[in-house]
């Protein structure tokens, strides 16, 4: 938990040296991760989750973080809006894949 807290606060520290856009996007992703973790805890052992509900939960975990990394990287590299969105989607899919594998290992 402390390592995760450190990574979040360090990300905010680094973002504060860039601009308000980075801080806002990281803040939104952090909010989403906390929501996803709470939803997962509330649904622990719930075998009646639909596929859509499961993906909503995992989108609020690792996928939210990897999506924001893709978005910020593309944005600050000067990519077009289309590429920024594509990298955001790619980050989401990578995060979903990671979370599915992690859940299966649990």
Short mmCIF file of C-alpha atoms in Angstrom, two decimals:
data_model
loop_
_atom_site.label_atom_id
_atom_site.label_comp_id
_atom_site.label_asym_id
_atom_site.label_seq_id
_atom_site.Cartn_x
_atom_site.Cartn_y
_atom_site.Cartn_z
CA UNK A 1 0.00 0.00 0.00
CA UNK A 2 2.78 2.42 0.88
CA UNK A 3 4.57 1.77 -2.40
CA UNK A 4 1.36 2.51 -4.28
CA UNK A 5 0.84 5.70 -2.30
CA UNK A 6 4.42 6.72 -3.01
CA UNK A 7 3.99 6.14 -6.75
CA UNK A 8 0.80 8.22 -6.84
CA UNK A 9 2.27 11.11 -4.90
CA UNK A 10 5.45 11.00 -6.95
CA UNK A 11 3.41 11.08 -10.15
CA UNK A 12 1.62 14.19 -8.89
CA UNK A 13 4.93 15.76 -7.95
CA UNK A 14 6.35 15.13 -11.42
CA UNK A 15 3.13 16.30 -13.10
CA UNK A 16 3.22 19.53 -11.14
CA UNK A 17 6.47 20.37 -12.91
CA UNK A 18 4.77 20.04 -16.31
CA UNK A 19 1.37 21.71 -16.32
CA UNK A 20 -2.19 21.57 -15.03
CA UNK A 21 -3.31 19.15 -17.78
CA UNK A 22 -1.01 16.41 -16.52
CA UNK A 23 -2.15 16.94 -12.93
CA UNK A 24 -5.82 16.86 -13.94
CA UNK A 25 -5.46 13.66 -15.96
CA UNK A 26 -3.46 11.87 -13.29
CA UNK A 27 -5.93 13.05 -10.63
CA UNK A 28 -8.86 11.71 -12.63
CA UNK A 29 -7.09 8.37 -13.14
CA UNK A 30 -6.26 8.17 -9.43
CA UNK A 31 -9.91 8.78 -8.54
CA UNK A 32 -10.93 6.03 -10.95
CA UNK A 33 -8.42 3.57 -9.45
CA UNK A 34 -9.77 4.20 -5.95
CA UNK A 35 -13.33 3.68 -7.20
CA UNK A 36 -12.32 0.46 -8.96
CA UNK A 37 -10.62 -0.89 -5.86
CA UNK A 38 -13.67 -0.09 -3.73
CA UNK A 39 -15.99 -1.77 -6.25
CA UNK A 40 -13.76 -4.84 -6.31
CA UNK A 41 -13.81 -5.04 -2.52
CA UNK A 42 -17.60 -4.67 -2.41
CA UNK A 43 -17.99 -7.42 -5.03
CA UNK A 44 -15.47 -9.89 -3.63
CA UNK A 45 -16.85 -13.39 -4.11
CA UNK A 46 -19.78 -12.16 -6.22
CA UNK A 47 -20.07 -14.82 -8.93
CA UNK A 48 -23.12 -13.09 -10.40
CA UNK A 49 -21.14 -10.19 -11.90
CA UNK A 50 -21.88 -9.65 -15.55
CA UNK A 51 -19.05 -9.30 -18.04
CA UNK A 52 -19.85 -5.59 -18.35
CA UNK A 53 -19.68 -5.14 -14.56
CA UNK A 54 -16.38 -7.01 -14.39
CA UNK A 55 -14.86 -4.84 -17.13
CA UNK A 56 -16.13 -1.70 -15.43
CA UNK A 57 -14.29 -2.75 -12.27
CA UNK A 58 -11.03 -3.62 -14.02
CA UNK A 59 -11.21 -0.47 -16.14
CA UNK A 60 -11.05 1.37 -12.83
CA UNK A 61 -7.89 -0.37 -11.78
CA UNK A 62 -4.75 -0.97 -13.83
CA UNK A 63 -6.50 0.06 -17.05
CA UNK A 64 -7.13 3.59 -15.75
CA UNK A 65 -3.44 4.01 -15.02
CA UNK A 66 -2.11 2.56 -18.26
CA UNK A 67 -4.65 4.57 -20.23
CA UNK A 68 -3.47 7.84 -18.71
CA UNK A 69 0.17 6.90 -19.40
CA UNK A 70 -0.70 6.34 -23.05
CA UNK A 71 -2.64 9.61 -23.21
CA UNK A 72 0.02 11.71 -21.54
CA UNK A 73 2.86 10.18 -23.53
CA UNK A 74 1.14 10.80 -26.84
CA UNK A 75 -0.06 14.28 -25.84
CA UNK A 76 3.36 15.51 -24.74
CA UNK A 77 5.02 13.92 -27.76
CA UNK A 78 2.89 16.24 -29.89
CA UNK A 79 0.76 13.50 -31.43
CA UNK A 80 -2.48 14.24 -33.23
CA UNK A 81 -5.78 13.94 -31.34
CA UNK A 82 -6.42 10.68 -33.19
CA UNK A 83 -3.12 9.19 -32.02
CA UNK A 84 -3.70 10.42 -28.45
CA UNK A 85 -7.03 8.59 -28.40
CA UNK A 86 -5.48 5.47 -29.96
CA UNK A 87 -2.72 5.41 -27.34
CA UNK A 88 -5.28 5.91 -24.59
CA UNK A 89 -7.26 2.95 -25.91
CA UNK A 90 -4.07 0.89 -26.21
CA UNK A 91 -3.22 1.69 -22.59
CA UNK A 92 -6.71 0.63 -21.52
CA UNK A 93 -6.37 -2.70 -23.33
CA UNK A 94 -2.93 -3.37 -21.85
CA UNK A 95 -4.28 -2.63 -18.39
CA UNK A 96 -7.29 -4.88 -18.93
CA UNK A 97 -5.07 -7.73 -20.11
CA UNK A 98 -2.81 -7.31 -17.10
CA UNK A 99 -5.75 -7.24 -14.67
CA UNK A 100 -7.40 -10.31 -16.21
CA UNK A 101 -4.13 -12.25 -15.89
CA UNK A 102 -3.68 -11.00 -12.32
CA UNK A 103 -7.25 -12.00 -11.39
CA UNK A 104 -6.75 -15.47 -12.84
CA UNK A 105 -3.60 -15.92 -10.78
CA UNK A 106 -5.53 -14.94 -7.64
#
